[in-house]
Tab-separated table of N, CA and C and ligand atoms in Angstrom:
chain	number	residue	atom	x	y	z
A	1	UNK	N	23.975	-4.906	32.734
A	1	UNK	CA	24.389	-5.608	31.872
A	1	UNK	C	24.654	-4.130	31.089
A	2	UNK	N	25.525	-3.443	30.469
A	2	UNK	CA	25.956	-1.985	29.742
A	2	UNK	C	25.232	-2.145	29.001
A	3	UNK	N	24.270	-3.435	28.088
A	3	UNK	CA	24.438	-3.733	27.110
A	3	UNK	C	21.674	-3.825	26.787
A	4	UNK	N	21.501	-3.282	28.707
A	4	UNK	CA	20.824	-4.706	28.387
A	4	UNK	C	19.605	-3.331	27.601
A	5	UNK	N	19.861	-2.326	27.623
A	5	UNK	CA	18.488	-1.076	26.720
A	5	UNK	C	18.651	-1.357	25.148
A	6	UNK	N	19.975	-1.657	24.933
A	6	UNK	CA	20.400	-1.735	23.125
A	6	UNK	C	19.508	-3.189	23.311
A	7	UNK	N	19.369	-4.213	24.220
A	7	UNK	CA	18.951	-5.577	23.804
A	7	UNK	C	17.531	-5.322	23.993
A	8	UNK	N	17.022	-4.566	24.650
A	8	UNK	CA	15.456	-4.662	25.345
A	8	UNK	C	14.925	-3.647	23.854
A	9	UNK	N	15.334	-2.893	23.258
A	9	UNK	CA	15.449	-2.049	22.468
A	9	UNK	C	13.852	-1.576	23.268
A	10	UNK	N	12.130	-1.103	22.294
A	10	UNK	CA	10.994	-0.424	22.431
A	10	UNK	C	11.380	-1.424	24.072
A	11	UNK	N	11.504	-2.284	24.687
A	11	UNK	CA	10.855	-2.939	25.738
A	11	UNK	C	11.955	-2.910	27.004
A	12	UNK	N	13.074	-2.081	26.452
A	12	UNK	CA	13.300	-1.079	27.912
A	12	UNK	C	12.752	-0.799	28.957
A	13	UNK	N	12.739	0.125	29.738
A	13	UNK	CA	12.353	0.571	31.209
A	13	UNK	C	12.366	2.131	30.067
A	14	UNK	N	13.182	2.526	29.634
A	14	UNK	CA	13.679	3.962	29.713
A	14	UNK	C	12.636	4.131	27.731
A	15	UNK	N	12.530	2.875	27.781
A	15	UNK	CA	11.909	3.464	26.104
A	15	UNK	C	9.988	3.167	26.285
A	16	UNK	N	9.810	3.360	27.624
A	16	UNK	CA	8.459	2.407	28.103
A	16	UNK	C	7.012	3.942	27.529
A	17	UNK	N	8.578	4.786	27.613
A	17	UNK	CA	6.948	6.531	27.195
A	17	UNK	C	6.614	6.320	25.574
A	18	UNK	N	7.607	5.363	24.766
A	18	UNK	CA	7.657	5.588	23.565
A	18	UNK	C	7.170	4.580	23.751
A	19	UNK	N	7.054	3.506	24.506
A	19	UNK	CA	6.113	2.936	23.748
A	19	UNK	C	4.950	2.847	24.281
A	20	UNK	N	4.478	3.626	24.668
A	20	UNK	CA	2.995	3.850	25.426
A	20	UNK	C	2.460	4.061	24.322
A	21	UNK	N	3.048	5.367	23.675
A	21	UNK	CA	2.833	6.684	22.907
A	21	UNK	C	2.860	5.819	20.970
A	22	UNK	N	3.722	4.547	21.581
A	22	UNK	CA	3.177	3.974	19.452
A	22	UNK	C	1.560	3.126	19.727
A	23	UNK	N	2.019	3.095	20.969
A	23	UNK	CA	0.095	1.394	21.643
A	23	UNK	C	-0.665	2.701	21.264
A	24	UNK	N	0.034	3.842	21.807
A	24	UNK	CA	-1.749	5.047	21.965
A	24	UNK	C	-2.137	5.099	19.737
A	25	UNK	N	-1.219	5.233	19.324
A	25	UNK	CA	-1.032	5.688	17.894
A	25	UNK	C	-1.244	4.421	16.957
A	26	UNK	N	-1.570	3.913	17.219
A	26	UNK	CA	-1.406	1.940	17.223
A	26	UNK	C	-2.781	1.903	16.995
A	27	UNK	N	-3.627	2.329	18.584
A	27	UNK	CA	-5.736	1.608	19.152
A	27	UNK	C	-5.687	2.863	17.744
A	28	UNK	N	-4.942	4.360	17.772
A	28	UNK	CA	-5.651	4.697	17.004
A	28	UNK	C	-5.423	4.471	15.454
A	29	UNK	N	-5.011	3.387	14.606
A	29	UNK	CA	-5.122	3.459	13.335
A	29	UNK	C	-5.981	1.106	13.428
A	30	UNK	N	-5.780	0.552	15.177
A	30	UNK	CA	-7.003	0.024	14.878
A	30	UNK	C	-8.487	0.445	14.808
A	31	UNK	N	-9.050	1.791	15.752
A	31	UNK	CA	-9.842	1.646	14.751
A	31	UNK	C	-10.670	2.625	13.125
A	32	UNK	N	-9.317	2.767	13.197
A	32	UNK	CA	-10.007	3.589	11.425
A	32	UNK	C	-9.460	2.573	10.761
A	33	UNK	N	-9.184	1.046	11.100
A	33	UNK	CA	-9.699	0.606	10.044
A	33	UNK	C	-10.853	-0.481	10.226
A	34	UNK	N	-11.378	-0.709	11.502
A	34	UNK	CA	-12.322	-0.686	11.242
A	34	UNK	C	-13.881	0.542	11.396
A	35	UNK	N	-13.069	1.041	11.229
A	35	UNK	CA	-14.215	2.239	10.650
A	35	UNK	C	-14.342	2.365	8.593
A	36	UNK	N	-13.078	1.961	8.344
A	36	UNK	CA	-13.059	1.802	7.562
A	36	UNK	C	-13.811	0.642	6.829
A	37	UNK	N	-13.937	-0.927	7.421
A	37	UNK	CA	-14.120	-2.158	7.354
A	37	UNK	C	-15.774	-1.605	7.021
A	38	UNK	N	-16.221	-1.088	8.003
A	38	UNK	CA	-17.979	-0.896	8.461
A	38	UNK	C	-18.105	-0.602	7.243
A	39	UNK	N	-17.429	0.911	7.102
A	39	UNK	CA	-17.834	2.024	5.583
A	39	UNK	C	-18.025	1.643	4.538
A	40	UNK	N	-16.892	0.323	4.042
A	40	UNK	CA	-17.232	-0.479	2.738
A	40	UNK	C	-18.138	-1.204	2.296
A	41	UNK	N	-18.039	-2.141	3.470
A	41	UNK	CA	-19.585	-2.647	3.286
A	41	UNK	C	-20.144	-2.294	2.805
A	42	UNK	N	-21.027	-1.542	3.716
A	42	UNK	CA	-22.269	-1.323	4.001
A	42	UNK	C	-21.520	-0.218	2.536
A	43	UNK	N	-20.726	0.682	1.622
A	43	UNK	CA	-21.044	1.315	0.771
A	43	UNK	C	-21.066	0.361	-0.073
A	44	UNK	N	-19.979	-0.764	-0.249
A	44	UNK	CA	-19.848	-2.014	-1.366
A	44	UNK	C	-21.457	-2.101	-1.617
A	45	UNK	N	-22.132	-2.390	-0.764
A	45	UNK	CA	-23.353	-3.484	-0.358
A	45	UNK	C	-24.484	-2.631	-1.138
A	46	UNK	N	-24.556	-1.153	-0.766
A	46	UNK	CA	-26.101	0.136	-0.897
A	46	UNK	C	-25.825	0.451	-2.330
A	47	UNK	N	-24.677	0.779	-2.343
A	47	UNK	CA	-24.063	0.757	-4.559
A	47	UNK	C	-25.805	0.666	-4.899
A	48	UNK	N	-25.796	0.234	-5.951
A	48	UNK	CA	-26.617	0.443	-6.933
A	48	UNK	C	-26.978	0.793	-7.923
A	49	UNK	N	-26.384	0.528	-9.750
A	49	UNK	CA	-26.788	0.594	-10.433
A	49	UNK	C	-25.193	-0.557	-11.653
A	50	UNK	N	-25.155	0.341	-13.201
A	50	UNK	CA	-24.776	-1.227	-13.810
A	50	UNK	C	-23.170	-0.266	-13.528
A	51	UNK	N	-22.848	1.546	-13.313
A	51	UNK	CA	-22.121	1.083	-13.238
A	51	UNK	C	-21.203	1.334	-11.990
A	52	UNK	N	-22.064	1.250	-10.968
A	52	UNK	CA	-21.225	1.259	-9.268
A	52	UNK	C	-20.464	-0.380	-9.477
A	53	UNK	N	-21.110	-0.885	-10.197
A	53	UNK	CA	-20.514	-2.797	-9.899
A	53	UNK	C	-18.855	-2.798	-9.934
A	54	UNK	N	-18.375	-1.931	-10.555
A	54	UNK	CA	-16.056	-1.764	-10.562
A	54	UNK	C	-16.541	-1.578	-9.267
A	55	UNK	N	-17.237	-1.083	-9.485
A	55	UNK	CA	-16.670	0.088	-7.264
A	55	UNK	C	-17.278	-1.223	-7.000
A	56	UNK	N	-17.861	-1.337	-6.860
A	56	UNK	CA	-18.851	-2.392	-5.205
A	56	UNK	C	-17.847	-3.328	-5.080
A	57	UNK	N	-16.770	-4.458	-6.429
A	57	UNK	CA	-15.659	-5.333	-6.583
A	57	UNK	C	-15.178	-4.498	-5.411
A	58	UNK	N	-13.920	-3.450	-5.974
A	58	UNK	CA	-13.352	-3.463	-5.475
A	58	UNK	C	-13.459	-3.589	-3.911
A	59	UNK	N	-14.387	-2.162	-3.146
A	59	UNK	CA	-14.605	-2.368	-1.859
A	59	UNK	C	-14.887	-3.417	-1.435
A	60	UNK	N	-15.154	-4.614	-2.143
A	60	UNK	CA	-15.659	-5.592	-1.569
A	60	UNK	C	-14.063	-6.173	-0.995
A	61	UNK	N	-13.384	-6.791	-2.601
A	61	UNK	CA	-11.893	-6.665	-1.709
A	61	UNK	C	-10.893	-5.699	-0.633
A	62	UNK	N	-11.417	-4.600	-0.492
A	62	UNK	CA	-10.289	-3.714	-0.144
A	62	UNK	C	-11.635	-4.232	2.225
A	63	UNK	N	-12.844	-5.045	2.401
A	63	UNK	CA	-12.942	-4.677	3.424
A	63	UNK	C	-11.260	-5.239	3.674
A	64	UNK	N	-11.459	-6.580	3.191
A	64	UNK	CA	-10.463	-8.019	3.382
A	64	UNK	C	-8.877	-7.536	4.409
A	65	UNK	N	-9.372	-6.348	3.062
A	65	UNK	CA	-7.533	-6.151	3.062
A	65	UNK	C	-7.702	-5.535	4.718
A	66	UNK	N	-8.539	-4.096	4.816
A	66	UNK	CA	-8.484	-3.573	5.258
A	66	UNK	C	-8.459	-4.789	7.396
A	67	UNK	N	-9.662	-5.490	6.837
A	67	UNK	CA	-10.461	-6.085	8.379
A	67	UNK	C	-9.038	-6.557	9.078
A	68	UNK	N	-7.837	-7.137	7.443
A	68	UNK	CA	-5.765	-7.871	7.598
A	68	UNK	C	-5.485	-7.161	8.260
A	69	UNK	N	-5.101	-5.864	7.800
A	69	UNK	CA	-5.202	-4.484	8.984
A	69	UNK	C	-5.192	-4.415	10.324
A	70	UNK	N	-6.466	-4.052	10.015
A	70	UNK	CA	-6.702	-4.219	11.621
A	70	UNK	C	-5.967	-5.531	13.089
A	71	UNK	N	-6.274	-6.922	11.996
A	71	UNK	CA	-5.587	-7.804	12.784
A	71	UNK	C	-4.300	-7.272	12.943
A	72	UNK	N	-3.435	-7.289	12.062
A	72	UNK	CA	-2.280	-6.911	12.168
A	72	UNK	C	-1.800	-5.758	13.402
A	73	UNK	N	-2.392	-5.165	13.740
A	73	UNK	CA	-2.666	-3.310	14.223
A	73	UNK	C	-2.530	-4.387	15.689
A	74	UNK	N	-4.190	-4.978	15.644
A	74	UNK	CA	-4.256	-5.385	17.597
A	74	UNK	C	-2.899	-6.659	17.984
A	75	UNK	N	-2.664	-7.321	17.366
A	75	UNK	CA	-0.721	-8.589	17.293
A	75	UNK	C	-0.405	-7.180	18.016
A	76	UNK	N	-0.080	-6.141	16.776
A	76	UNK	CA	1.230	-5.988	17.743
A	76	UNK	C	0.304	-5.160	18.621
A	77	UNK	N	-0.692	-4.134	19.519
A	77	UNK	CA	-0.587	-3.706	20.367
A	77	UNK	C	0.127	-4.446	20.941
A	78	UNK	N	-0.652	-5.991	21.282
A	78	UNK	CA	-0.566	-6.553	22.694
A	78	UNK	C	0.590	-6.941	22.402
A	79	UNK	N	1.178	-7.186	21.321
A	79	UNK	CA	3.821	-7.175	22.024
A	79	UNK	C	3.991	-6.114	22.311
A	80	UNK	N	2.977	-5.263	21.865
A	80	UNK	CA	3.584	-3.918	22.456
A	80	UNK	C	3.446	-4.369	24.237
A	81	UNK	N	2.620	-4.986	24.559
A	81	UNK	CA	2.173	-4.978	26.142
A	81	UNK	C	0.966	-3.819	26.046
A	82	UNK	N	0.473	-3.937	25.548
A	82	UNK	CA	-1.028	-2.961	25.329
A	82	UNK	C	-2.463	-3.309	25.381
A	83	UNK	N	-3.336	-2.610	25.271
A	83	UNK	CA	-4.933	-3.520	25.128
A	83	UNK	C	-5.218	-3.334	24.392
A	84	UNK	N	-5.450	-4.381	23.388
A	84	UNK	CA	-6.851	-4.300	22.246
A	84	UNK	C	-8.266	-3.591	23.012
A	85	UNK	N	-8.877	-2.910	22.888
A	85	UNK	CA	-9.588	-1.859	23.515
A	85	UNK	C	-11.056	-2.909	22.386
A	86	UNK	N	-12.199	-2.474	23.711
A	86	UNK	CA	-13.471	-3.280	23.381
A	86	UNK	C	-13.983	-2.297	22.314
A	87	UNK	N	-15.088	-2.583	22.091
A	87	UNK	CA	-16.061	-1.835	21.225
A	87	UNK	C	-16.820	-0.406	21.978
A	88	UNK	N	-16.983	0.032	24.052
A	88	UNK	CA	-17.319	0.566	24.038
A	88	UNK	C	-16.377	1.783	23.412
A	89	UNK	N	-14.891	0.966	23.708
A	89	UNK	CA	-14.137	2.681	22.642
A	89	UNK	C	-14.060	3.391	21.436
A	90	UNK	N	-15.158	3.143	21.261
A	90	UNK	CA	-15.656	2.743	19.110
A	90	UNK	C	-15.614	4.452	18.862
A	91	UNK	N	-15.561	6.072	18.590
A	91	UNK	CA	-16.605	7.360	18.501
A	91	UNK	C	-15.977	7.361	16.469
A	92	UNK	N	-17.156	7.759	15.699
A	92	UNK	CA	-16.887	7.155	14.110
A	92	UNK	C	-16.544	8.286	14.025
A	93	UNK	N	-16.229	8.117	13.383
A	93	UNK	CA	-14.899	9.448	12.620
A	93	UNK	C	-15.852	9.575	11.000
A	94	UNK	N	-16.184	9.513	10.156
A	94	UNK	CA	-15.632	8.826	8.418
A	94	UNK	C	-17.574	9.499	8.554
A	95	UNK	N	-18.087	10.366	8.918
A	95	UNK	CA	-18.731	11.494	8.431
A	95	UNK	C	-19.258	11.598	6.737
A	96	UNK	N	-17.897	11.446	6.055
A	96	UNK	CA	-18.181	11.724	4.729
A	96	UNK	C	-18.363	10.182	4.607
A	97	UNK	N	-18.172	8.958	4.653
A	97	UNK	CA	-18.216	7.595	4.607
A	97	UNK	C	-19.759	8.125	4.483
A	98	UNK	N	-21.365	7.310	5.027
A	98	UNK	CA	-22.609	7.198	4.899
A	98	UNK	C	-22.340	8.056	3.867
A	99	UNK	N	-23.875	6.617	4.326
A	99	UNK	CA	-24.894	6.649	3.255
A	99	UNK	C	-25.601	7.491	1.622
A	100	UNK	N	-24.931	7.937	0.760
A	100	UNK	CA	-26.114	8.535	0.615
A	100	UNK	C	-27.178	8.950	-0.094
A	101	UNK	N	-27.981	10.300	-0.242
A	101	UNK	CA	-28.924	10.964	-0.170
A	101	UNK	C	-29.833	9.323	-1.448
A	102	UNK	N	-29.157	9.198	-2.220
A	102	UNK	CA	-28.868	8.130	-3.500
A	102	UNK	C	-28.497	7.355	-3.811
A	103	UNK	N	-28.311	5.546	-3.336
A	103	UNK	CA	-27.746	4.740	-3.756
A	103	UNK	C	-27.155	4.786	-5.006
A	104	UNK	N	-26.999	5.585	-5.832
A	104	UNK	CA	-26.320	5.690	-7.390
A	104	UNK	C	-25.757	6.206	-7.098
A	105	UNK	N	-25.366	7.517	-6.025
A	105	UNK	CA	-24.543	8.469	-6.393
A	105	UNK	C	-22.880	7.472	-6.034
A	106	UNK	N	-22.321	7.401	-6.838
A	106	UNK	CA	-21.247	6.808	-6.749
A	106	UNK	C	-19.730	7.558	-6.942
A	107	UNK	N	-20.497	8.976	-7.565
A	107	UNK	CA	-18.612	9.594	-7.269
A	107	UNK	C	-18.880	9.978	-5.561
A	108	UNK	N	-20.014	9.490	-4.297
A	108	UNK	CA	-19.982	10.267	-3.095
A	108	UNK	C	-19.362	9.116	-2.775
A	109	UNK	N	-18.923	7.515	-3.077
A	109	UNK	CA	-18.443	7.431	-2.862
A	109	UNK	C	-17.504	7.024	-2.785
A	110	UNK	N	-17.345	6.838	-4.194
A	110	UNK	CA	-15.192	7.403	-4.332
A	110	UNK	C	-14.654	8.480	-3.351
A	111	UNK	N	-15.369	9.359	-2.877
A	111	UNK	CA	-15.046	10.544	-2.833
A	111	UNK	C	-14.574	9.808	-1.684
A	112	UNK	N	-15.410	9.822	-0.651
A	112	UNK	CA	-15.522	9.007	0.559
A	112	UNK	C	-14.214	8.483	0.688
A	113	UNK	N	-14.425	7.368	-0.091
A	113	UNK	CA	-12.552	6.371	0.256
A	113	UNK	C	-11.707	6.821	0.094
A	114	UNK	N	-11.281	7.593	-0.654
A	114	UNK	CA	-9.603	8.337	-1.325
A	114	UNK	C	-9.960	9.252	-0.240
A	115	UNK	N	-11.135	10.036	0.773
A	115	UNK	CA	-11.065	10.802	2.117
A	115	UNK	C	-10.916	9.879	3.047
A	116	UNK	N	-10.709	8.693	3.692
A	116	UNK	CA	-10.889	7.094	4.207
A	116	UNK	C	-8.682	6.347	3.984
A	117	UNK	N	-8.319	7.146	3.151
A	117	UNK	CA	-7.711	6.115	2.800
A	117	UNK	C	-6.801	7.213	2.933
A	118	UNK	N	-6.569	8.774	2.313
A	118	UNK	CA	-6.240	9.786	2.991
A	118	UNK	C	-5.540	9.950	4.491
A	119	UNK	N	-6.515	9.628	5.138
A	119	UNK	CA	-6.414	9.835	6.738
A	119	UNK	C	-5.213	8.167	6.987
A	120	UNK	N	-5.700	7.178	6.627
A	120	UNK	CA	-4.445	5.997	6.885
A	120	UNK	C	-3.464	6.003	5.939
A	121	UNK	N	-3.211	7.236	5.091
A	121	UNK	CA	-2.008	7.231	4.861
A	121	UNK	C	-1.573	8.590	6.035
A	122	UNK	N	-1.555	9.184	5.909
A	122	UNK	CA	-1.046	10.722	7.503
A	122	UNK	C	-0.933	9.777	8.374
A	123	UNK	N	-2.268	9.020	8.734
A	123	UNK	CA	-1.704	8.538	10.399
A	123	UNK	C	-0.456	8.100	10.489
A	124	UNK	N	-0.627	6.900	9.419
A	124	UNK	CA	0.418	5.908	9.006
A	124	UNK	C	2.063	6.037	8.378
A	125	UNK	N	2.230	7.480	8.655
A	125	UNK	CA	3.267	8.317	7.760
A	125	UNK	C	3.624	9.168	8.837
A	126	UNK	N	2.816	9.292	10.114
A	126	UNK	CA	3.332	9.260	11.018
A	126	UNK	C	3.393	8.332	11.695
A	127	UNK	N	3.458	7.700	12.228
A	127	UNK	CA	3.940	6.398	12.948
A	127	UNK	C	5.164	5.904	12.882
A	128	UNK	N	4.734	5.860	11.154
A	128	UNK	CA	6.568	5.437	10.305
A	128	UNK	C	7.741	6.604	11.308
A	129	UNK	N	7.202	7.488	11.283
A	129	UNK	CA	8.305	9.326	11.743
A	129	UNK	C	8.492	8.706	12.620
A	130	UNK	N	8.182	8.827	13.971
A	130	UNK	CA	7.150	7.926	15.878
A	130	UNK	C	8.239	6.883	15.871
A	131	UNK	N	8.549	6.179	15.092
A	131	UNK	CA	8.735	4.806	14.913
A	131	UNK	C	10.432	4.233	14.818
A	132	UNK	N	10.890	5.549	14.452
A	132	UNK	CA	12.619	5.521	13.007
A	132	UNK	C	13.126	5.783	14.220
A	133	UNK	N	13.478	4.273	14.500
A	133	UNK	CA	15.385	4.320	15.576
A	133	UNK	C	14.393	3.997	16.550
A	134	UNK	N	13.309	4.068	16.055
A	134	UNK	CA	12.637	2.736	18.138
A	134	UNK	C	12.160	2.070	18.054
A	135	UNK	N	11.498	1.875	16.733
A	135	UNK	CA	10.865	0.386	16.663
A	135	UNK	C	10.818	-1.064	15.619
A	136	UNK	N	11.963	-0.546	14.565
A	136	UNK	CA	11.245	-0.991	13.142
A	136	UNK	C	10.671	-2.015	13.068
A	137	UNK	N	10.139	-2.669	14.252
A	137	UNK	CA	9.320	-3.779	14.116
A	137	UNK	C	7.909	-3.829	13.877
A	138	UNK	N	7.604	-2.258	14.268
A	138	UNK	CA	6.894	-2.395	13.832
A	138	UNK	C	6.512	-0.963	12.672
A	139	UNK	N	7.080	0.056	12.671
A	139	UNK	CA	7.489	0.405	11.842
A	139	UNK	C	8.040	0.009	10.276
A	140	UNK	N	7.731	-1.071	10.804
A	140	UNK	CA	8.099	-1.540	8.976
A	140	UNK	C	6.843	-2.208	8.398
A	141	UNK	N	5.725	-2.790	9.964
A	141	UNK	CA	4.523	-3.604	9.706
A	141	UNK	C	3.398	-2.914	8.950
A	142	UNK	N	3.817	-1.187	9.557
A	142	UNK	CA	3.222	-0.468	8.823
A	142	UNK	C	3.288	0.224	7.675
A	143	UNK	N	5.297	0.277	7.122
A	143	UNK	CA	5.408	0.800	5.971
A	143	UNK	C	4.118	-0.308	4.891
A	144	UNK	N	4.550	-1.410	5.427
A	144	UNK	CA	3.864	-2.624	4.535
A	144	UNK	C	2.464	-1.947	4.330
A	145	UNK	N	1.338	-1.677	5.678
A	145	UNK	CA	-0.241	-1.489	5.063
A	145	UNK	C	0.338	-0.084	4.038
A	146	UNK	N	1.125	1.024	4.927
A	146	UNK	CA	0.883	2.434	4.218
A	146	UNK	C	1.437	2.644	2.335
A	147	UNK	N	2.099	0.857	2.389
A	147	UNK	CA	1.798	1.467	1.076
A	147	UNK	C	-0.019	0.474	0.180
A	148	UNK	N	-0.343	-0.614	0.991
A	148	UNK	CA	-1.453	-1.319	0.720
A	148	UNK	C	-2.419	0.338	0.703
A	149	UNK	N	-2.554	0.839	1.393
A	149	UNK	CA	-3.309	2.243	1.776
A	149	UNK	C	-2.977	3.333	0.989
A	150	UNK	N	-1.631	3.265	0.128
A	150	UNK	CA	-1.799	3.858	-1.058
A	150	UNK	C	-2.069	3.651	-2.558
A	151	UNK	N	-1.809	2.761	-2.786
A	151	UNK	CA	-2.457	1.701	-3.341
A	151	UNK	C	-4.188	1.770	-3.932
A	152	UNK	N	-4.085	1.276	-2.153
A	152	UNK	CA	-6.573	1.795	-2.417
A	152	UNK	C	-6.648	3.395	-3.377
A	153	UNK	N	-5.398	4.125	-2.810
A	153	UNK	CA	-6.056	6.050	-2.745
A	153	UNK	C	-5.633	5.589	-4.633
A	154	UNK	N	-5.114	4.879	-5.243
A	154	UNK	CA	-4.696	6.005	-6.363
A	154	UNK	C	-5.398	4.770	-7.497
A	155	UNK	N	-5.705	3.711	-6.855
A	155	UNK	CA	-6.967	2.833	-7.274
A	155	UNK	C	-7.869	3.877	-7.556
A	156	UNK	N	-9.011	3.898	-7.377
A	156	UNK	CA	-10.262	5.545	-6.568
A	156	UNK	C	-9.664	6.543	-7.388
A	157	UNK	N	-8.867	7.356	-7.279
A	157	UNK	CA	-8.026	8.092	-8.043
A	157	UNK	C	-8.500	8.392	-9.164
A	158	UNK	N	-8.549	6.976	-9.340
A	158	UNK	CA	-8.404	6.883	-10.887
A	158	UNK	C	-9.979	6.871	-11.715
A	159	UNK	N	-10.914	6.396	-10.560
A	159	UNK	CA	-12.093	5.781	-10.898
A	159	UNK	C	-13.277	7.695	-10.611
A	160	UNK	N	-11.483	8.351	-9.648
A	160	UNK	CA	-12.933	9.942	-10.126
A	160	UNK	C	-11.927	10.622	-11.230
A	161	UNK	N	-10.520	9.828	-11.857
A	161	UNK	CA	-10.161	10.098	-13.355
A	161	UNK	C	-11.671	10.417	-13.742
A	162	UNK	N	-11.913	9.234	-14.590
A	162	UNK	CA	-12.645	8.623	-15.104
A	162	UNK	C	-13.854	10.160	-14.929
A	163	UNK	N	-14.662	9.576	-13.888
A	163	UNK	CA	-15.839	10.535	-13.768
A	163	UNK	C	-15.436	11.954	-13.778
A	164	UNK	N	-14.958	11.913	-13.418
A	164	UNK	CA	-14.375	14.043	-13.986
A	164	UNK	C	-13.771	14.029	-15.761
A	165	UNK	N	-13.831	13.288	-16.214
A	165	UNK	CA	-13.166	13.689	-18.120
A	165	UNK	C	-14.747	13.272	-18.293
A	166	UNK	N	-15.657	12.847	-18.237
A	166	UNK	CA	-16.332	12.551	-18.805
A	166	UNK	C	-17.771	14.041	-17.232
A	167	UNK	N	-17.355	15.015	-17.245
A	167	UNK	CA	-17.727	16.830	-16.575
A	167	UNK	C	-18.811	15.584	-16.188
A	168	UNK	N	-18.462	14.235	-14.713
A	168	UNK	CA	-19.566	14.150	-14.046
A	168	UNK	C	-18.616	14.764	-12.238
A	169	UNK	N	-18.627	14.863	-12.535
A	169	UNK	CA	-17.730	14.257	-10.799
A	169	UNK	C	-16.739	16.049	-11.043
B	1	FE2	FE1	-6.660	-0.889	6.128
B	2	FE2	FE1	-7.337	1.247	2.711
């Protein structure tokens, strides 16, 4: 059948290399989300102080969203015939989101969140580029997630701005 390549798209034999590349990118994205869940869970729990309350609540909301992203990445990895890795495949990268020396250090957490979100935005933008014209379903999914991360970063940039305005950051 002449049209078999277009019928199968990303699932065609010709696209297997691209499919593997996309699965690798999605796997990295999956781990980024998992690590973000860990980091935000510890940060939202550890933070102390009146001024930390807003940040704590915001992070607690984000945890659910980031876990939802991890689930979406996992499902898409499977749909593309990849295998979602087990915990032994995990290696941490968010050195900037380790607990601060003082648990009232809100600015440390805000900066760490901005860095984590920026990393996600950079990686997901790459996935959008790689999938362009070859895997519109993955691209569509990642665009929606990318928008969530842009929203998260914007929110925390606003928090940081407030501290900068007061000369505390
Ligand atoms: Fe996320
Ligand atoms: Fe996020």
